[in-house]
Amino acid sequence: MFTTRPTLQGTFGMAASSHWLATAAAMAVLEDGGNAFDAAVAAGFTLQVVEPHLNGPAGEVPIILAPAGGRPQVLCGQGGAPAGATIEHYTSLGLTDVPGTGPLAAAVPGAFDAWLLLLRDHGTKHLSEVLRYAIGYATDGHPAVPAVGAAVAAVREQFETHWPSSAALYLPDGRPPAPGALLRNPALAATWRRLLAEAEAAGAGREQQIDAARRVWGQGFIAAALAEFAARPAMDTSGEPHAGVLSGADLAAFEATYEEPVSYEWRGWTVCKPGPWSQGPVFLQQLALLPHEFGQGSGSPAYGDAAFVHTLIEGGKLAMADREAWYGDNAGPAEVTVAELLDPAYSVERRSLIGEFASAELRPGRPGGRLPRLGRRALDAPRLGGSATAPGTGEPTVSQPSIGEPSIAADGATKGDTCHLDVVDRWGNMVSATPSGGWLQSSPVVPQLGFPLGTRLQMAQLEPGLPNSLSPGRRPRTTLSPSLALRDGEPVLAFGTPGGDAQDQWSLHFFLAVALRAPVRGGLDLQGAIDAPNWHQESFPSSFHPHAMHPARVTVEARIGDDVIAELRRRRHRVQVAGAWSEGRLCAVARDPRTGILSAAANPRGMQGYAAGR
């Protein structure tokens, strides 16, 4: 099979991420004697500098880690709603949705504390040793990837008219950064240097310094600047300026937490995901909906044919409908559990809904006989593109970014994207993380810090009694969804992708390509699985403002083939044909426990993601 690059193999260490400089930083730490967790933290902070349109220090990150010889854990770096973030407050402002931009959409930032907790509890390096790469790129600059300039250009008017602190950083000469132009962030470099100086003044111990840095973030000069700036009204997607509700007390109270992953057994694999405060269980539900013989021949759909793709599309719709009706944080003991959603009898019942033709309806299930709780967002979401088309018709070929690319509408609404990284080391430590939020287009830059607040609260709903209702302390349901898979109890594969609502579609397609296809050089064919033609569907309310639906629409890469496209249209899918390399931005690392051989691969789409290792 043709692949764009080889699947890398070695025995020392492997890293893969959505930007080559982050991958290089991770490898530099491994070469310096650090472990996978040290390397991941260095890569995570580097991504905040080199992909500022995709994540930032005040964003969030879910992490799945598997220490050598230990059990997998989820480290949650997703903050909850501030104490002042009540439905009543937002509706009193005349809002029916949380704005998609601005300080009113800010949850408590969680990424910083999660990265530092990972470093303290599982790493070996001092904070200064892993932060120096991010500080170096912020100080000396890095060549801007084209997407940074495109994101800035899209919000240029917003910056110049309403967010002058953002214009000062990203439009210093009145123009967006050109591709390859050296982009610096001296304010961010100064923030990290001051944080390190204050942390090192607390004592010489590694853990002591890390905990001191966590206090500086949550209670010191950074917290003070974030809270003060959040209280300033700023223009947002509502068309009016609003002040945020994030306070110093909210920042001081937050700590990242460890949790047990949710998991599902499938043909000898155990796939681990974050819980229903993320969309992670969507991946597991899609697996549970697959017929027993799926992809194994004997009359079942063959890998990549139209019936194979159709089955995955329709199963994805059912899982996403359940996400809308049942997923949320702190749902309580009376609510639906992931175990109920993965129950074999429930999966059989749901599987029976997959027919020959595409569904254009949102069809959540009734686990335990409960009635689905769908809010206005699902019932009244803008239905774009109408219903399914008649056989033989379909959408024209289009050339557009995939769903995971940041987009900014004329009113300033943003659909932000994400980063991803995976690392495995020679000792068998493995980690997968999906950092996001705090994008340059999300909120005005805090000038003395060099980064903006995030906007994750836009995913919460301003209706009481729903699984994802806005409530103080409650985590908004996020799309962020790293993955880790085991064989016979041993961690084997860490993977994930940016892409918002498409993450657990693209990731599933990758996983099935790994699990169902032949290996390469005695190991898993990671690069072949990443390079395989991909697709996504949007028959559910988007997690991002303005939360539109596209019933029965599926966007496919042109490489999927004319025969598959024609058959999908016959089955009444509204097929959009995008660029040949437009769907998905996956990264992955693997380890064979029998031999100790490590593998890695990264997505060629966008010419930005890279893997490295030896």
Coordinates of C-alpha atoms in Angstrom, one line a residue:
M1 CA 0.0 0.0 0.0
F2 CA 1.2 3.5 -0.8
T3 CA 2.0 5.7 2.2
T4 CA 3.4 9.2 2.4
R5 CA 6.1 8.3 4.9
P6 CA 7.3 5.2 6.6
T7 CA 6.0 4.0 9.9
L8 CA 9.0 4.8 12.1
Q9 CA 10.4 2.0 14.3
G10 CA 13.1 1.9 16.9
T11 CA 13.8 1.0 20.6
F12 CA 14.8 4.2 22.3
G13 CA 11.8 6.5 22.1
M14 CA 9.1 7.8 19.8
A15 CA 7.1 11.1 19.7
A16 CA 4.4 12.3 17.3
S17 CA 2.5 15.6 17.3
S18 CA 0.6 18.0 15.2
H19 CA 3.7 20.3 14.8
W20 CA 7.2 19.2 14.0
L21 CA 8.8 21.6 16.5
A22 CA 6.8 20.1 19.4
T23 CA 7.9 16.6 18.2
A24 CA 11.5 17.8 18.1
A25 CA 11.2 19.2 21.7
A26 CA 9.8 15.9 22.9
M27 CA 12.7 14.0 21.3
A28 CA 15.2 16.5 22.8
V29 CA 13.9 15.7 26.2
L30 CA 14.1 11.9 25.6
E31 CA 17.6 12.3 24.3
D32 CA 18.5 14.2 27.5
G33 CA 17.4 11.3 29.7
G34 CA 13.8 12.3 30.3
N35 CA 10.9 9.9 30.1
A36 CA 7.7 10.1 28.0
F37 CA 6.0 12.3 30.5
D38 CA 8.8 14.8 30.6
A39 CA 8.8 14.8 26.9
A40 CA 5.0 15.3 26.6
V41 CA 5.1 18.3 28.9
A42 CA 7.8 19.9 26.9
A43 CA 5.9 19.3 23.7
G44 CA 2.7 20.6 25.2
F45 CA 4.2 23.9 26.2
T46 CA 5.9 24.2 22.8
L47 CA 2.5 23.7 21.0
Q48 CA 1.1 26.7 22.9
V49 CA 3.8 28.8 21.2
V50 CA 4.0 27.4 17.7
E51 CA 0.2 26.7 17.3
P52 CA -1.4 29.7 19.0
H53 CA -4.4 29.5 16.7
L54 CA -5.1 26.0 18.1
N55 CA -4.3 26.1 21.8
G56 CA -2.8 28.4 24.5
P57 CA -1.7 28.4 28.2
A58 CA -5.3 29.2 29.4
G59 CA -6.8 26.3 27.5
E60 CA -7.5 22.8 28.5
V61 CA -6.1 19.3 28.0
P62 CA -7.3 15.7 28.7
I63 CA -4.4 13.3 29.1
I64 CA -4.4 9.5 29.1
L65 CA -1.2 8.0 30.6
A66 CA 0.1 4.5 31.1
P67 CA 3.1 4.3 33.4
A68 CA 5.3 1.3 32.7
G69 CA 3.9 -1.5 34.8
G70 CA 1.0 0.6 36.0
R71 CA -2.6 0.9 35.0
P72 CA -3.9 3.6 32.6
Q73 CA -5.2 6.8 34.1
V74 CA -7.0 9.9 32.8
L75 CA -5.5 13.2 33.9
C76 CA -8.3 15.9 33.5
G77 CA -7.1 19.4 32.6
Q78 CA -10.6 20.6 31.9
G79 CA -11.7 23.3 34.2
G80 CA -15.3 23.8 35.3
A81 CA -17.6 26.8 35.0
P82 CA -16.7 29.7 37.3
A83 CA -18.8 30.3 40.4
G84 CA -20.6 33.2 38.7
A85 CA -21.5 31.2 35.6
T86 CA -25.1 30.6 36.3
I87 CA -27.8 30.2 33.6
E88 CA -29.7 33.1 35.3
H89 CA -26.7 35.4 34.8
Y90 CA -26.4 34.7 31.1
T91 CA -30.1 34.8 30.3
S92 CA -30.4 38.1 32.2
L93 CA -28.0 39.5 29.6
G94 CA -30.5 38.5 26.9
L95 CA -28.4 35.6 25.8
T96 CA -29.9 32.3 24.6
D97 CA -26.4 30.7 24.1
V98 CA -23.0 31.2 25.7
P99 CA -21.1 33.4 23.3
G100 CA -18.5 31.7 21.1
T101 CA -15.8 34.2 21.9
G102 CA -14.9 36.7 24.6
P103 CA -14.4 36.5 28.4
L104 CA -18.0 35.4 29.1
A105 CA -17.2 32.1 27.5
A106 CA -14.2 31.3 29.7
A107 CA -14.2 28.2 31.8
V108 CA -11.5 27.9 34.5
P109 CA -8.3 27.2 32.6
G110 CA -7.1 23.7 33.3
A111 CA -4.2 22.9 30.9
F112 CA -1.3 24.4 33.0
D113 CA -2.1 22.5 36.2
A114 CA -2.6 19.3 34.3
W115 CA 0.8 19.5 32.6
L116 CA 2.5 20.3 35.9
L117 CA 0.8 17.5 37.7
L118 CA 1.9 15.1 35.0
L119 CA 5.5 16.4 35.4
R120 CA 5.5 16.3 39.2
D121 CA 3.9 12.8 39.6
H122 CA 5.3 11.0 36.6
G123 CA 8.2 13.0 35.2
T124 CA 11.8 13.3 36.2
K125 CA 12.9 16.7 35.0
H126 CA 12.8 20.1 36.6
L127 CA 10.2 22.6 35.2
S128 CA 12.9 24.8 33.8
E129 CA 14.2 21.9 31.7
V130 CA 10.9 21.2 30.0
L131 CA 9.8 24.9 29.7
R132 CA 13.0 26.1 28.0
Y133 CA 11.9 25.0 24.5
A134 CA 8.7 27.1 24.7
I135 CA 10.6 30.0 26.1
G136 CA 13.1 29.7 23.4
Y137 CA 10.6 29.8 20.6
A138 CA 8.6 32.6 22.2
T139 CA 11.8 34.7 22.6
D140 CA 13.7 34.0 19.4
G141 CA 10.7 33.2 17.3
H142 CA 9.5 30.4 15.1
P143 CA 8.5 30.3 11.4
A144 CA 4.7 30.8 11.3
V145 CA 2.8 28.0 9.6
P146 CA 0.3 29.3 7.0
A147 CA -2.7 28.5 9.2
V148 CA -1.6 31.1 11.8
G149 CA -1.7 33.9 9.3
A150 CA -5.0 32.7 7.9
A151 CA -6.5 32.6 11.4
V152 CA -5.3 36.2 12.1
A153 CA -6.5 37.4 8.7
A154 CA -10.0 36.1 9.4
V155 CA -10.3 38.0 12.7
R156 CA -8.2 41.0 11.6
E157 CA -11.2 43.4 11.8
Q158 CA -12.2 42.1 15.2
F159 CA -8.6 42.6 16.5
E160 CA -8.2 46.1 15.0
T161 CA -11.7 47.3 16.0
H162 CA -12.3 45.6 19.4
W163 CA -9.3 43.6 20.6
P164 CA -6.3 46.0 20.4
S165 CA -4.1 43.8 22.7
S166 CA -4.5 41.0 20.2
A167 CA -3.7 43.3 17.3
A168 CA -0.5 44.4 19.0
L169 CA 0.8 40.9 19.2
Y170 CA -0.5 39.4 15.9
L171 CA -0.7 42.4 13.7
P172 CA 2.4 44.3 14.7
D173 CA 2.9 45.9 11.3
G174 CA -0.7 45.9 10.4
R175 CA -0.5 42.6 8.6
P176 CA -1.1 39.0 9.6
P177 CA 2.1 36.8 9.9
A178 CA 3.2 35.6 6.4
P179 CA 3.9 31.9 6.0
G180 CA 7.4 31.3 7.3
A181 CA 7.7 34.7 8.9
L182 CA 9.4 34.7 12.3
L183 CA 6.7 35.0 15.0
R184 CA 7.7 36.0 18.5
N185 CA 5.8 36.4 21.8
P186 CA 8.1 38.2 24.2
A187 CA 5.3 38.7 26.7
L188 CA 4.7 35.0 27.0
A189 CA 8.5 34.4 27.4
A190 CA 8.6 36.9 30.2
T191 CA 5.6 35.3 31.9
W192 CA 7.3 31.9 32.0
R193 CA 10.6 33.4 33.1
R194 CA 9.0 35.2 36.0
L195 CA 7.0 32.1 36.9
L196 CA 10.2 30.0 37.0
A197 CA 12.0 32.6 39.1
E198 CA 9.3 32.7 41.6
A199 CA 9.0 28.9 41.6
E200 CA 12.8 28.4 42.1
A201 CA 12.8 30.9 44.9
A202 CA 10.5 28.5 46.8
G203 CA 13.3 25.9 47.2
A204 CA 15.6 23.6 45.4
G205 CA 13.5 20.5 45.2
R206 CA 11.9 19.4 41.9
E207 CA 8.5 18.7 43.3
Q208 CA 8.7 21.8 45.5
Q209 CA 9.3 24.0 42.5
I210 CA 6.5 22.5 40.5
D211 CA 4.0 23.0 43.2
A212 CA 5.2 26.6 43.7
A213 CA 4.7 27.2 40.0
R214 CA 1.1 25.8 40.3
R215 CA 0.5 28.3 43.1
V216 CA 1.9 31.2 41.0
W217 CA -0.5 30.2 38.2
G218 CA -3.6 29.9 40.4
Q219 CA -2.9 32.4 43.2
G220 CA -0.1 34.7 42.0
F221 CA 0.6 37.3 39.3
I222 CA -0.9 35.2 36.5
A223 CA -4.2 34.6 38.3
A224 CA -4.4 38.3 39.2
A225 CA -3.9 39.3 35.5
L226 CA -6.4 36.7 34.2
A227 CA -9.1 37.7 36.7
E228 CA -8.6 41.4 36.1
F229 CA -8.8 41.1 32.4
A230 CA -11.8 38.7 32.5
A231 CA -13.7 41.5 34.3
R232 CA -13.2 43.9 31.4
P233 CA -16.1 43.9 28.8
A234 CA -15.0 42.7 25.4
M235 CA -16.9 42.3 22.2
D236 CA -18.0 38.7 21.5
T237 CA -20.2 36.8 19.0
S238 CA -23.4 38.2 20.5
G239 CA -22.5 41.5 18.9
E240 CA -22.2 43.2 22.3
P241 CA -19.3 43.6 24.7
H242 CA -19.6 41.5 27.9
A243 CA -17.5 41.1 31.0
G244 CA -16.6 37.6 32.1
V245 CA -17.3 35.9 35.4
L246 CA -14.0 34.2 36.0
S247 CA -12.5 35.3 39.3
G248 CA -9.3 34.9 41.3
A249 CA -11.2 32.5 43.7
D250 CA -12.1 30.3 40.7
L251 CA -8.5 30.1 39.6
A252 CA -7.2 29.4 43.1
A253 CA -9.6 26.6 43.7
F254 CA -8.8 24.6 40.6
E255 CA -6.7 21.5 40.6
A256 CA -6.3 18.9 37.8
T257 CA -7.6 15.5 38.8
Y258 CA -6.9 11.8 38.1
E259 CA -9.7 9.6 37.0
E260 CA -10.3 6.1 35.9
P261 CA -10.7 5.8 32.1
V262 CA -13.9 4.3 30.5
S263 CA -13.1 1.4 28.3
Y264 CA -14.5 -1.2 25.9
E265 CA -13.2 -4.7 24.9
W266 CA -13.2 -5.3 21.1
R267 CA -11.6 -8.4 19.5
G268 CA -8.7 -8.6 22.0
W269 CA -8.2 -4.8 22.3
T270 CA -9.1 -2.7 25.3
V271 CA -9.7 0.9 24.3
C272 CA -9.5 3.5 27.0
K273 CA -11.1 7.0 26.8
P274 CA -11.9 9.9 29.1
G275 CA -15.4 9.9 30.6
P276 CA -18.7 11.5 29.5
W277 CA -17.5 15.0 30.4
S278 CA -15.7 14.5 27.0
Q279 CA -17.0 12.9 23.9
G280 CA -14.7 10.0 24.4
P281 CA -17.4 7.4 25.0
V282 CA -18.6 8.1 21.5
F283 CA -15.6 6.1 20.2
L284 CA -16.5 3.2 22.4
Q285 CA -20.2 3.3 21.5
Q286 CA -19.3 3.2 17.8
L287 CA -17.2 0.1 18.4
A288 CA -20.1 -1.5 20.3
L289 CA -22.5 -0.8 17.4
L290 CA -20.4 -2.8 14.9
P291 CA -21.7 -6.2 13.8
H292 CA -19.7 -9.1 15.2
E293 CA -18.3 -10.0 11.7
F294 CA -17.6 -6.4 10.7
G295 CA -14.6 -6.1 8.4
Q296 CA -13.8 -9.8 8.6
G297 CA -15.0 -11.0 5.2
S298 CA -17.6 -13.8 4.8
G299 CA -20.2 -11.5 3.4
S300 CA -19.5 -8.6 5.8
P301 CA -18.4 -5.2 4.5
A302 CA -14.8 -5.1 3.3
Y303 CA -12.5 -2.5 4.6
G304 CA -13.0 0.8 2.8
D305 CA -16.0 -0.2 0.6
A306 CA -19.2 1.8 0.6
A307 CA -21.0 -0.6 2.9
F308 CA -18.1 -0.3 5.4
V309 CA -18.2 3.5 5.3
H310 CA -22.1 3.6 5.4
T311 CA -22.1 1.4 8.5
L312 CA -19.6 3.6 10.3
I313 CA -21.4 6.8 9.3
E314 CA -24.8 5.5 10.6
G315 CA -23.3 4.1 13.8
G316 CA -21.6 7.5 14.3
K317 CA -24.9 9.3 14.1
L318 CA -26.4 7.1 16.7
A319 CA -23.5 7.5 19.1
M320 CA -23.5 11.3 18.6
A321 CA -27.2 11.4 19.2
D322 CA -26.6 9.7 22.5
R323 CA -23.8 12.2 23.3
E324 CA -26.4 15.0 22.8
A325 CA -29.0 13.3 25.1
W326 CA -26.9 11.7 27.8
Y327 CA -23.3 13.0 28.1
G328 CA -22.3 15.5 30.7
D329 CA -20.3 16.1 33.9
N330 CA -21.4 15.2 37.4
A331 CA -24.7 13.7 36.1
G332 CA -25.3 11.9 39.3
P333 CA -26.1 8.3 40.3
A334 CA -29.6 8.5 38.8
E335 CA -28.4 9.3 35.4
V336 CA -27.3 7.1 32.5
T337 CA -23.8 5.5 32.9
V338 CA -21.3 4.6 30.2
A339 CA -21.8 1.0 31.2
E340 CA -25.5 1.3 30.2
L341 CA -24.6 2.9 26.9
L342 CA -22.2 0.1 26.2
D343 CA -24.5 -2.7 27.4
P344 CA -24.7 -5.4 24.7
A345 CA -28.4 -5.5 24.7
Y346 CA -28.6 -1.8 24.2
S347 CA -26.1 -1.9 21.4
V348 CA -28.1 -4.6 19.6
E349 CA -31.2 -2.5 19.9
R350 CA -29.4 0.5 18.5
R351 CA -27.7 -1.4 15.8
S352 CA -31.1 -2.5 14.4
L353 CA -31.7 1.1 13.4
I354 CA -28.9 1.1 10.8
G355 CA -30.6 0.5 7.5
E356 CA -29.7 0.6 3.8
F357 CA -30.2 4.3 3.5
A358 CA -28.9 7.3 5.3
S359 CA -30.8 8.7 8.3
A360 CA -31.4 12.4 8.5
E361 CA -32.8 12.3 12.0
L362 CA -31.3 12.8 15.5
R363 CA -32.2 9.5 17.2
P364 CA -30.9 9.2 20.7
G365 CA -31.6 5.9 22.5
R366 CA -33.5 5.1 25.7
P367 CA -31.1 3.3 28.0
G368 CA -33.0 1.8 30.9
G369 CA -36.2 3.0 29.4
R370 CA -35.4 6.7 30.1
L371 CA -36.7 9.4 27.8
P372 CA -33.9 11.3 26.1
R373 CA -33.4 14.9 27.4
L374 CA -32.9 17.0 24.3
G375 CA -32.7 20.8 24.8
R376 CA -33.4 23.6 22.4
R377 CA -30.0 23.2 20.9
A378 CA -30.9 19.8 19.5
L379 CA -34.6 20.5 18.8
D380 CA -34.2 23.9 17.2
A381 CA -30.6 23.7 15.8
P382 CA -30.2 25.2 12.4
R383 CA -30.6 22.4 9.9
L384 CA -28.3 23.3 7.1
G385 CA -28.5 21.6 3.7
G386 CA -32.0 20.1 4.2
S387 CA -32.7 16.5 4.5
A388 CA -31.2 13.5 2.7
T389 CA -31.1 13.7 -1.1
A390 CA -32.9 11.4 -3.4
P391 CA -31.0 8.4 -4.8
G392 CA -28.5 9.4 -7.5
T393 CA -28.1 13.0 -6.3
G394 CA -25.7 14.7 -4.0
E395 CA -23.7 17.7 -3.1
P396 CA -21.1 18.9 -5.6
T397 CA -17.4 18.5 -5.1
V398 CA -16.0 21.1 -2.8
S399 CA -12.6 22.4 -1.9
Q400 CA -12.7 23.4 1.7
P401 CA -10.9 22.8 5.0
S402 CA -12.0 19.8 7.0
I403 CA -14.2 20.2 10.0
G404 CA -11.2 20.3 12.3
E405 CA -9.7 23.5 10.8
P406 CA -10.3 26.7 12.6
S407 CA -12.9 28.8 10.9
I408 CA -14.2 32.3 11.6
A409 CA -17.6 33.6 10.4
A410 CA -18.4 37.1 9.4
D411 CA -19.8 37.8 12.9
G412 CA -16.6 36.7 14.5
A413 CA -17.9 33.3 15.6
T414 CA -15.0 30.8 15.7
K415 CA -14.8 27.1 15.4
G416 CA -11.5 26.5 17.0
D417 CA -9.3 23.5 16.5
T418 CA -6.9 21.5 18.6
C419 CA -3.5 20.0 18.9
H420 CA -2.4 16.4 19.7
L421 CA 0.7 14.6 20.9
D422 CA 1.7 11.1 21.7
V423 CA 4.9 9.8 23.3
V424 CA 6.3 6.4 24.2
D425 CA 9.8 5.8 25.8
R426 CA 12.2 2.8 26.1
W427 CA 10.9 2.0 29.6
G428 CA 7.3 1.5 28.3
N429 CA 5.8 4.7 29.5
M430 CA 3.1 5.9 27.2
V431 CA 1.0 9.1 27.0
S432 CA -1.6 10.6 24.7
A433 CA -2.9 14.2 25.1
T434 CA -5.2 16.6 23.2
P435 CA -4.5 20.2 24.2
S436 CA -6.9 22.9 23.0
G437 CA -8.6 26.2 23.9
G438 CA -7.2 29.6 24.6
W439 CA -6.8 30.1 20.8
L440 CA -5.7 33.5 19.6
Q441 CA -9.1 34.0 18.0
S442 CA -11.0 33.1 21.2
S443 CA -10.6 36.2 23.4
P444 CA -8.4 39.3 23.7
V445 CA -4.8 38.7 24.6
V446 CA -4.0 39.6 28.2
P447 CA -1.1 42.0 27.2
Q448 CA 1.1 41.5 30.3
L449 CA 0.9 37.7 29.9
G450 CA 0.9 37.2 26.1
F451 CA -2.1 34.9 25.8
P452 CA -5.9 35.0 25.9
L453 CA -8.5 33.1 28.0
G454 CA -10.4 30.2 26.5
T455 CA -14.0 29.8 25.4
R456 CA -14.9 26.3 26.4
L457 CA -18.2 27.4 28.2
Q458 CA -19.7 27.8 24.7
M459 CA -20.3 24.1 24.8
A460 CA -22.6 24.3 27.8
Q461 CA -26.3 24.9 27.4
L462 CA -28.4 27.7 28.9
E463 CA -31.3 25.4 29.8
P464 CA -31.6 23.7 33.2
G465 CA -32.0 19.9 33.7
L466 CA -29.9 18.8 30.7
P467 CA -26.7 16.6 31.0
N468 CA -24.7 19.5 29.7
S469 CA -26.4 22.5 31.3
L470 CA -24.3 25.4 32.5
S471 CA -23.7 25.2 36.2
P472 CA -21.0 26.6 38.5
G473 CA -18.2 24.0 39.0
R474 CA -19.5 21.7 36.3
R475 CA -17.2 20.9 33.4
P476 CA -18.7 21.8 30.0
R477 CA -18.8 18.7 27.8
T478 CA -15.7 18.9 25.6
T479 CA -14.9 17.3 22.2
L480 CA -11.3 16.6 23.3
S481 CA -10.6 12.9 23.2
P482 CA -7.2 11.2 23.4
S483 CA -7.1 7.4 23.1
L484 CA -5.0 4.6 24.5
A485 CA -5.4 0.9 23.5
L486 CA -4.1 -2.2 25.3
R487 CA -3.7 -5.9 24.2
D488 CA -3.7 -8.5 26.9
G489 CA -3.6 -5.8 29.5
E490 CA -0.4 -4.2 28.1
P491 CA -0.5 -0.6 26.6
V492 CA 0.2 -1.0 22.9
L493 CA -1.1 2.1 21.1
A494 CA -1.6 5.8 21.9
F495 CA -3.3 8.0 19.3
G496 CA -5.6 10.9 18.7
T497 CA -6.4 13.9 16.4
P498 CA -7.5 17.5 16.4
G499 CA -10.9 18.1 14.8
G500 CA -13.7 19.1 17.3
D501 CA -16.7 16.9 16.8
A502 CA -14.9 14.8 14.2
Q503 CA -12.2 13.5 16.6
D504 CA -13.9 10.3 17.5
Q505 CA -14.9 9.6 14.0
W506 CA -11.4 10.0 12.5
S507 CA -9.8 8.2 15.4
L508 CA -12.2 5.3 15.0
H509 CA -11.4 5.0 11.3
F510 CA -7.7 5.0 12.1
F511 CA -8.1 2.4 14.8
L512 CA -10.1 0.1 12.6
A513 CA -7.4 0.5 9.8
V514 CA -4.8 -0.6 12.4
A515 CA -6.8 -3.4 13.8
L516 CA -8.2 -4.9 10.5
R517 CA -5.3 -4.6 8.2
A518 CA -2.0 -6.3 7.8
P519 CA 1.1 -5.2 9.8
V520 CA 4.2 -3.6 8.4
R521 CA 7.7 -4.8 9.2
G522 CA 6.4 -7.0 12.0
G523 CA 4.5 -4.1 13.7
L524 CA 1.4 -2.1 13.4
D525 CA 1.0 -0.1 10.1
L526 CA 0.4 3.2 11.8
Q527 CA 1.3 5.4 8.8
G528 CA -0.8 3.4 6.4
A529 CA -3.8 3.8 8.8
I530 CA -3.3 7.5 9.0
D531 CA -2.9 7.9 5.3
A532 CA -6.0 5.9 4.4
P533 CA -8.9 8.0 3.0
N534 CA -11.0 9.5 5.8
W535 CA -14.4 11.2 6.2
H536 CA -16.8 12.7 8.8
Q537 CA -20.5 13.3 9.2
E538 CA -22.4 16.2 10.8
S539 CA -25.9 14.9 11.5
F540 CA -26.0 16.3 15.0
P541 CA -25.7 19.7 16.7
S542 CA -22.2 21.1 16.6
S543 CA -20.5 21.6 19.9
F544 CA -19.4 25.0 18.7
H545 CA -21.4 28.2 18.3
P546 CA -23.9 28.5 16.6
H547 CA -24.4 24.7 17.0
A548 CA -25.8 23.9 13.5
M549 CA -26.6 20.5 12.1
H550 CA -26.2 19.2 8.6
P551 CA -28.6 16.2 8.3
A552 CA -27.3 13.3 6.3
R553 CA -24.2 15.2 5.2
V554 CA -20.9 13.4 4.9
T555 CA -17.7 14.9 3.8
V556 CA -15.2 12.5 2.1
E557 CA -11.7 12.8 0.8
A558 CA -11.7 12.6 -3.0
R559 CA -9.3 9.6 -2.7
I560 CA -12.1 7.5 -1.3
G561 CA -13.1 6.6 -4.9
D562 CA -15.8 7.3 -7.4
D563 CA -17.5 4.0 -6.8
V564 CA -17.8 4.5 -3.1
I565 CA -19.0 8.1 -3.6
A566 CA -21.7 7.0 -6.0
E567 CA -22.9 4.2 -3.7
L568 CA -23.1 6.5 -0.7
R569 CA -25.2 8.9 -2.8
R570 CA -27.4 6.1 -3.8
R571 CA -27.9 5.4 -0.1
R572 CA -29.1 9.0 0.2
H573 CA -26.1 10.5 1.9
R574 CA -25.5 14.1 1.1
V575 CA -21.9 13.6 0.0
Q576 CA -19.5 16.5 -0.2
V577 CA -16.2 15.6 -1.9
A578 CA -13.3 17.6 -0.3
G579 CA -9.7 17.7 -1.1
A580 CA -7.7 14.4 -1.5
W581 CA -5.9 15.1 1.8
S582 CA -8.3 17.1 3.9
E583 CA -9.8 14.8 6.6
G584 CA -8.1 14.1 9.9
R585 CA -4.8 15.1 11.5
L586 CA -3.9 11.9 13.4
C587 CA -0.8 11.1 15.4
A588 CA 0.1 7.8 17.0
V589 CA 2.8 5.9 18.8
A590 CA 2.9 2.1 19.6
R591 CA 4.9 -0.4 21.6
D592 CA 5.2 -4.1 21.1
P593 CA 5.4 -5.6 24.6
R594 CA 6.9 -8.8 23.3
T595 CA 9.9 -7.2 21.6
G596 CA 10.1 -3.7 23.0
I597 CA 10.0 -2.3 19.4
L598 CA 8.5 1.2 19.3
S599 CA 6.6 2.8 16.4
A600 CA 5.3 6.2 15.4
A601 CA 3.5 8.0 12.6
A602 CA 1.9 11.4 12.0
N603 CA -0.5 13.0 9.6
P604 CA 0.8 14.4 6.3
R605 CA -2.4 16.6 5.8
G606 CA -1.5 20.2 6.2
M607 CA 2.2 19.4 6.0
Q608 CA 2.6 20.2 9.7
G609 CA 2.4 17.0 11.8
Y610 CA 5.5 14.9 12.2
A611 CA 6.8 11.9 14.1
A612 CA 10.3 11.2 15.2
G613 CA 12.2 8.5 17.0
R614 CA 15.0 6.0 17.1

